[in-house]
């Protein structure tokens, strides 16, 4: 994995420039499956130098009961397509207010994660071996929130197909290490105009459809196309989660100090409002 | 004419057979709208639970914590996850169960054993993790480390037997010292359902063959034996045809109907019996047929009515398949009777005189050994009535003592024989781990977030400890266990923090933290969405319906001793079994009482006399009391099969008394018109015992023969049904032949006060 990173960095750079080209002249040439997925990864998880947004999540059980999560999420990229840092402040549910969560994401190795538990005023490091586990109790996994590296799967272009009004590339991805993940394959519909995933289907190890991701709302914010409303549905249990992003801002020149252990205990007031 | 019409009807009913649907799920004994099913479904939805769970036990004498066994556990789990019908995301086993630990200051919420340990050191650290987390002990590992379990929840509608069979194939691939046990309600239930149908397909024809052979030995005429057989088969086809045409699925209970109908059909043996006697007397076939129908017509009609009524009372029960069964058999009985009066006499005309003569040769009261023996039996009662009744009274007292010892209980796993795979698996897992049967106690508040209060948490914890004191409870777990675990782990694994934290915020934040890393079901299974309800899992070491009753009593006691705004309500499969068991049981007791009344009314109507109804009632009641007395003494529990039988037994056992008294009075009336004197009474009694009595005995033997077959079945309810009916038939025949004469002789003054009627 590590040996790959240099080559990957090159490819990512190429991908980024191709992406710009493709945006300028749509359907110039048929991109390969790997190129599509590399572009999608950048479009979805790396727009701008940094980002902040107010996220409201609705977790809906199979009998229609709901739980709410409201959080402010900030992200800062250290390197396009590479290392990233996330700082999350929880507003709701009320009893977790002031909880904060910090993630240092490294390509090719486990994240570092810290959590501040205000009730006992304690910062704890949290092991991050399982990226497929649930994010904040929702149907989204950590990987769904912060991205899965395209190099971890083998990609195959299946066809081109419309999702609603949008033309999309349909790509099938199979994990290189099947034991490390809960899905045996994933089929993605990547918007040929914005490179954002419009839909994803995750199949379990039996080959049965398990989870379906849909991008419900796309908005262009400061020139960056953003999925502002997304849904992940577990078709086997009937449980689903919706995540809505509001007040999305890119390139805010967020301070590196925000992404530190110290900020966990005393987050800046502008985040906790 | 009659014969061809019958054949046309039969063919018409047969056309319905291809539309047959089956339903083997005993859960459907209660309608989907019944309170317990509605509530259980609600609990399942609220806590994202599965109705059914298979438990796979893996045992190794040398302990399961070694690299080879762990490798097997991992492979088996992996294969199970790929099975259709398995709720893969929620399978709990070493490789998948969520563990909360603290490693050098880092909190880890992750599967316990994502990879098989490669070194002995890794095995040791796994051992440490297992035994320091109370959530695991007795759940996925036994205290001695020799047994582990894989909990396999099933998706709705999956067939437990099919999944269990596939798991058996999976474990068969592994070699070594490990023993594998596959248990759980769905395995027992669906295996039972499947075997029940196979058994019926085997036993109904065998019972038929046995009856055919016994009949042939009695009458030495194959044609007539087959006629009687056809009588039964035709009524089975008619009634099953009606059932299927009406769109009912064949449930476990209705699958037993053919054997019952076959046995009830033996009643027409009285026609044969009398026919041969009559034929021997005047050698005119046509006249003999007509005379026979005249003589036995009335008793046969009334016995049919009594039997049909005995089953028809089931139509008033709450349980749908029981109603269907009652209606089915009642319809079949009526069909049988119509055939007895049309089809059978019609068939008689086809028989060559020579054959009848050959058969009738044995039918002479004074020559037949059987008749002489029966006469002797009746003689005991008629000549020494006081002694006979006294012995009866003693038996009666004994029976009452036995009945007071009856234990009401039901245990589906015990429907399998002791050495059977299912029984062994269940016993072994229950011995080593928390238990294969699951019940829930749901703590309910109307207030949101109420469960997050430290008081609620401590209350739940206290209730768990209280329930764990019961011998039948092997393990409990709840949201409180997770909260305590996280409290401890967050505080560097300090055992002093293995308690519920002080504030509601802490509880809320711990649970939130847990939900961000664990499987969603971990939390959903124990608390509802608004945190107003908590679900306490209670693993039971037995499938006894009464075990859950004990849990409910203990929970109520705890609530009384510790008043709280939390309500508590039981749920789960163990609770369902308890409710179902009670419903069926008491429904049957109700049916039994109704049948008692209806049968008495029919007797009164038949004899047009209260006194005679009472007398004919005695042998019936006595038979049933004696059987239950034996049930009580034997320690056999009053379970569902027995309760169903008791209801049916009345309508069937009363037949003999109707025949006996009916024919006895006929005989008396033929001999004298005035008030009969003792000698005539005794003479008539002996005649009745010798001639229609032979029919009664033949009927009893045939009936018993067909059910005796069931005693060789591999499932205990069949053995119970077989033994019960065989003893009931034989006993009631004996009671009629011995006790009716005794009673009639003793009570002659009272019975004949107003002359014959």
PDB file of C-alpha atoms in Angstrom, chain B residues 99-237:
ATOM      1  CA  UNK B  99     -16.399  -6.211  22.387  1.00  0.00           C
ATOM      2  CA  UNK B 100     -15.636  -3.052  24.352  1.00  0.00           C
ATOM      3  CA  UNK B 101     -12.092  -2.926  25.692  1.00  0.00           C
ATOM      4  CA  UNK B 102      -9.398  -0.547  26.713  1.00  0.00           C
ATOM      5  CA  UNK B 103      -5.895  -1.128  25.366  1.00  0.00           C
ATOM      6  CA  UNK B 104      -3.137   1.167  26.643  1.00  0.00           C
ATOM      7  CA  UNK B 105      -5.507   4.079  26.998  1.00  0.00           C
ATOM      8  CA  UNK B 106      -7.316   3.476  23.702  1.00  0.00           C
ATOM      9  CA  UNK B 107     -10.982   2.631  23.748  1.00  0.00           C
ATOM     10  CA  UNK B 108     -11.827  -0.133  21.331  1.00  0.00           C
ATOM     11  CA  UNK B 109     -15.338  -1.085  20.291  1.00  0.00           C
ATOM     12  CA  UNK B 110     -14.904  -3.833  17.741  1.00  0.00           C
ATOM     13  CA  UNK B 111     -15.650  -7.468  16.988  1.00  0.00           C
ATOM     14  CA  UNK B 112     -14.102  -9.759  19.577  1.00  0.00           C
ATOM     15  CA  UNK B 113     -12.103 -11.929  17.195  1.00  0.00           C
ATOM     16  CA  UNK B 114     -11.801 -10.355  13.731  1.00  0.00           C
ATOM     17  CA  UNK B 115      -8.934 -12.728  12.886  1.00  0.00           C
ATOM     18  CA  UNK B 116      -8.053 -16.177  14.188  1.00  0.00           C
ATOM     19  CA  UNK B 117      -5.172 -15.828  16.705  1.00  0.00           C
ATOM     20  CA  UNK B 118      -1.841 -16.824  15.146  1.00  0.00           C
ATOM     21  CA  UNK B 119       0.198 -17.339  18.319  1.00  0.00           C
ATOM     22  CA  UNK B 120      -0.473 -18.817  21.736  1.00  0.00           C
ATOM     23  CA  UNK B 121       0.015 -15.333  23.114  1.00  0.00           C
ATOM     24  CA  UNK B 122      -2.855 -14.075  20.954  1.00  0.00           C
ATOM     25  CA  UNK B 123      -4.985 -16.930  22.262  1.00  0.00           C
ATOM     26  CA  UNK B 124      -4.177 -15.864  25.815  1.00  0.00           C
ATOM     27  CA  UNK B 125      -5.171 -12.268  25.191  1.00  0.00           C
ATOM     28  CA  UNK B 126      -8.433 -13.483  23.665  1.00  0.00           C
ATOM     29  CA  UNK B 127      -9.023 -15.595  26.764  1.00  0.00           C
ATOM     30  CA  UNK B 128      -8.421 -12.532  28.930  1.00  0.00           C
ATOM     31  CA  UNK B 129     -10.839 -10.405  26.912  1.00  0.00           C
ATOM     32  CA  UNK B 130     -13.497 -13.095  27.027  1.00  0.00           C
ATOM     33  CA  UNK B 131     -13.447 -13.720  30.721  1.00  0.00           C
ATOM     34  CA  UNK B 132     -13.149 -10.131  31.882  1.00  0.00           C
ATOM     35  CA  UNK B 133     -16.285  -9.100  29.997  1.00  0.00           C
ATOM     36  CA  UNK B 134     -19.352 -10.316  31.909  1.00  0.00           C
ATOM     37  CA  UNK B 135     -21.465  -9.883  28.781  1.00  0.00           C
ATOM     38  CA  UNK B 136     -19.721 -12.880  27.232  1.00  0.00           C
ATOM     39  CA  UNK B 137     -19.700 -15.394  30.058  1.00  0.00           C
ATOM     40  CA  UNK B 138     -22.462 -17.991  29.737  1.00  0.00           C
ATOM     41  CA  UNK B 139     -23.507 -16.312  26.507  1.00  0.00           C
ATOM     42  CA  UNK B 140     -20.788 -17.097  24.015  1.00  0.00           C
ATOM     43  CA  UNK B 141     -18.407 -18.956  26.296  1.00  0.00           C
ATOM     44  CA  UNK B 142     -19.047 -21.322  29.183  1.00  0.00           C
ATOM     45  CA  UNK B 143     -17.363 -20.657  32.527  1.00  0.00           C
ATOM     46  CA  UNK B 144     -15.061 -23.663  32.021  1.00  0.00           C
ATOM     47  CA  UNK B 145     -14.088 -22.489  28.542  1.00  0.00           C
ATOM     48  CA  UNK B 146     -15.121 -25.790  26.994  1.00  0.00           C
ATOM     49  CA  UNK B 147     -18.211 -24.626  25.118  1.00  0.00           C
ATOM     50  CA  UNK B 148     -18.955 -21.709  22.847  1.00  0.00           C
ATOM     51  CA  UNK B 149     -22.090 -20.743  20.981  1.00  0.00           C
ATOM     52  CA  UNK B 150     -22.991 -19.090  17.711  1.00  0.00           C
ATOM     53  CA  UNK B 151     -26.333 -17.275  17.849  1.00  0.00           C
ATOM     54  CA  UNK B 152     -27.977 -17.308  14.439  1.00  0.00           C
ATOM     55  CA  UNK B 153     -31.083 -15.112  14.132  1.00  0.00           C
ATOM     56  CA  UNK B 154     -33.340 -15.951  11.200  1.00  0.00           C
ATOM     57  CA  UNK B 155     -34.977 -13.572   8.792  1.00  0.00           C
ATOM     58  CA  UNK B 156     -38.765 -13.550   8.774  1.00  0.00           C
ATOM     59  CA  UNK B 157     -40.231 -16.552   7.011  1.00  0.00           C
ATOM     60  CA  UNK B 158     -36.995 -18.561   6.935  1.00  0.00           C
ATOM     61  CA  UNK B 159     -37.421 -22.269   7.638  1.00  0.00           C
ATOM     62  CA  UNK B 160     -35.517 -23.229  10.786  1.00  0.00           C
ATOM     63  CA  UNK B 161     -35.116 -26.844   9.775  1.00  0.00           C
ATOM     64  CA  UNK B 162     -33.655 -25.949   6.380  1.00  0.00           C
ATOM     65  CA  UNK B 163     -31.133 -23.542   7.910  1.00  0.00           C
ATOM     66  CA  UNK B 164     -30.297 -26.057  10.644  1.00  0.00           C
ATOM     67  CA  UNK B 165     -29.729 -28.767   8.024  1.00  0.00           C
ATOM     68  CA  UNK B 166     -27.339 -26.489   6.146  1.00  0.00           C
ATOM     69  CA  UNK B 167     -25.478 -25.686   9.366  1.00  0.00           C
ATOM     70  CA  UNK B 168     -25.173 -29.427   9.981  1.00  0.00           C
ATOM     71  CA  UNK B 169     -23.550 -29.784   6.557  1.00  0.00           C
ATOM     72  CA  UNK B 170     -21.155 -26.959   7.403  1.00  0.00           C
ATOM     73  CA  UNK B 171     -20.009 -28.457  10.700  1.00  0.00           C
ATOM     74  CA  UNK B 172     -19.719 -31.894   9.110  1.00  0.00           C
ATOM     75  CA  UNK B 173     -16.839 -30.599   6.979  1.00  0.00           C
ATOM     76  CA  UNK B 174     -14.744 -29.932  10.095  1.00  0.00           C
ATOM     77  CA  UNK B 175     -12.726 -32.768  11.520  1.00  0.00           C
ATOM     78  CA  UNK B 176     -11.447 -33.136  15.072  1.00  0.00           C
ATOM     79  CA  UNK B 177     -12.562 -33.636  18.655  1.00  0.00           C
ATOM     80  CA  UNK B 178     -15.160 -30.875  18.706  1.00  0.00           C
ATOM     81  CA  UNK B 179     -18.788 -31.778  19.167  1.00  0.00           C
ATOM     82  CA  UNK B 180     -21.491 -29.674  17.576  1.00  0.00           C
ATOM     83  CA  UNK B 181     -25.000 -29.040  18.853  1.00  0.00           C
ATOM     84  CA  UNK B 182     -27.746 -27.290  16.944  1.00  0.00           C
ATOM     85  CA  UNK B 183     -30.696 -26.122  19.016  1.00  0.00           C
ATOM     86  CA  UNK B 184     -33.342 -23.453  19.317  1.00  0.00           C
ATOM     87  CA  UNK B 185     -37.068 -23.105  18.920  1.00  0.00           C
ATOM     88  CA  UNK B 186     -37.139 -22.808  15.119  1.00  0.00           C
ATOM     89  CA  UNK B 187     -35.163 -26.049  14.751  1.00  0.00           C
ATOM     90  CA  UNK B 188     -37.491 -27.963  17.062  1.00  0.00           C
ATOM     91  CA  UNK B 189     -40.593 -26.369  15.628  1.00  0.00           C
ATOM     92  CA  UNK B 190     -39.854 -26.764  11.934  1.00  0.00           C
ATOM     93  CA  UNK B 191     -38.331 -30.219  12.377  1.00  0.00           C
ATOM     94  CA  UNK B 192     -41.441 -31.236  14.241  1.00  0.00           C
ATOM     95  CA  UNK B 193     -43.689 -29.751  11.592  1.00  0.00           C
ATOM     96  CA  UNK B 194     -41.827 -31.513   8.811  1.00  0.00           C
ATOM     97  CA  UNK B 195     -41.702 -34.848  10.618  1.00  0.00           C
ATOM     98  CA  UNK B 196     -45.353 -34.615  11.500  1.00  0.00           C
ATOM     99  CA  UNK B 197     -46.377 -34.661   7.876  1.00  0.00           C
ATOM    100  CA  UNK B 198     -44.008 -37.463   6.994  1.00  0.00           C
ATOM    101  CA  UNK B 199     -45.300 -39.451   9.920  1.00  0.00           C
ATOM    102  CA  UNK B 200     -48.879 -38.917   8.837  1.00  0.00           C
ATOM    103  CA  UNK B 201     -48.018 -40.013   5.323  1.00  0.00           C
ATOM    104  CA  UNK B 202     -46.469 -43.168   6.789  1.00  0.00           C
ATOM    105  CA  UNK B 203     -48.814 -43.881   9.660  1.00  0.00           C
ATOM    106  CA  UNK B 204     -52.195 -43.325   8.063  1.00  0.00           C
ATOM    107  CA  UNK B 205     -51.555 -46.037   5.418  1.00  0.00           C
ATOM    108  CA  UNK B 206     -49.940 -48.357   7.970  1.00  0.00           C
ATOM    109  CA  UNK B 207     -52.888 -47.896  10.321  1.00  0.00           C
ATOM    110  CA  UNK B 208     -55.151 -48.630   7.381  1.00  0.00           C
ATOM    111  CA  UNK B 209     -53.260 -51.800   6.531  1.00  0.00           C
ATOM    112  CA  UNK B 210     -53.266 -52.966  10.137  1.00  0.00           C
ATOM    113  CA  UNK B 211     -57.011 -52.467  10.292  1.00  0.00           C
ATOM    114  CA  UNK B 212     -57.477 -54.286   7.034  1.00  0.00           C
ATOM    115  CA  UNK B 213     -55.536 -57.274   8.307  1.00  0.00           C
ATOM    116  CA  UNK B 214     -57.270 -57.344  11.677  1.00  0.00           C
ATOM    117  CA  UNK B 215     -60.617 -57.136   9.944  1.00  0.00           C
ATOM    118  CA  UNK B 216     -59.737 -59.929   7.618  1.00  0.00           C
ATOM    119  CA  UNK B 217     -58.808 -62.090  10.583  1.00  0.00           C
ATOM    120  CA  UNK B 218     -62.181 -61.279  12.151  1.00  0.00           C
ATOM    121  CA  UNK B 219     -64.422 -61.889   9.163  1.00  0.00           C
ATOM    122  CA  UNK B 220     -62.249 -63.937   6.803  1.00  0.00           C
ATOM    123  CA  UNK B 221     -63.637 -62.028   3.868  1.00  0.00           C
ATOM    124  CA  UNK B 222     -61.321 -59.787   1.937  1.00  0.00           C
ATOM    125  CA  UNK B 223     -64.046 -58.141  -0.105  1.00  0.00           C
ATOM    126  CA  UNK B 224     -65.940 -56.951   2.939  1.00  0.00           C
ATOM    127  CA  UNK B 225     -62.791 -55.888   4.727  1.00  0.00           C
ATOM    128  CA  UNK B 226     -61.899 -53.775   1.749  1.00  0.00           C
ATOM    129  CA  UNK B 227     -65.429 -52.375   1.687  1.00  0.00           C
ATOM    130  CA  UNK B 228     -65.008 -51.174   5.251  1.00  0.00           C
ATOM    131  CA  UNK B 229     -61.644 -49.724   4.323  1.00  0.00           C
ATOM    132  CA  UNK B 230     -63.156 -47.932   1.357  1.00  0.00           C
ATOM    133  CA  UNK B 231     -65.779 -46.513   3.637  1.00  0.00           C
ATOM    134  CA  UNK B 232     -62.992 -44.848   5.662  1.00  0.00           C
ATOM    135  CA  UNK B 233     -60.930 -43.791   2.664  1.00  0.00           C
ATOM    136  CA  UNK B 234     -63.930 -42.245   0.923  1.00  0.00           C
ATOM    137  CA  UNK B 235     -64.863 -40.186   3.962  1.00  0.00           C
ATOM    138  CA  UNK B 236     -61.240 -39.044   4.307  1.00  0.00           C
ATOM    139  CA  UNK B 237     -61.174 -37.954   0.681  1.00  0.00           C
TER     140      UNK B 237
END
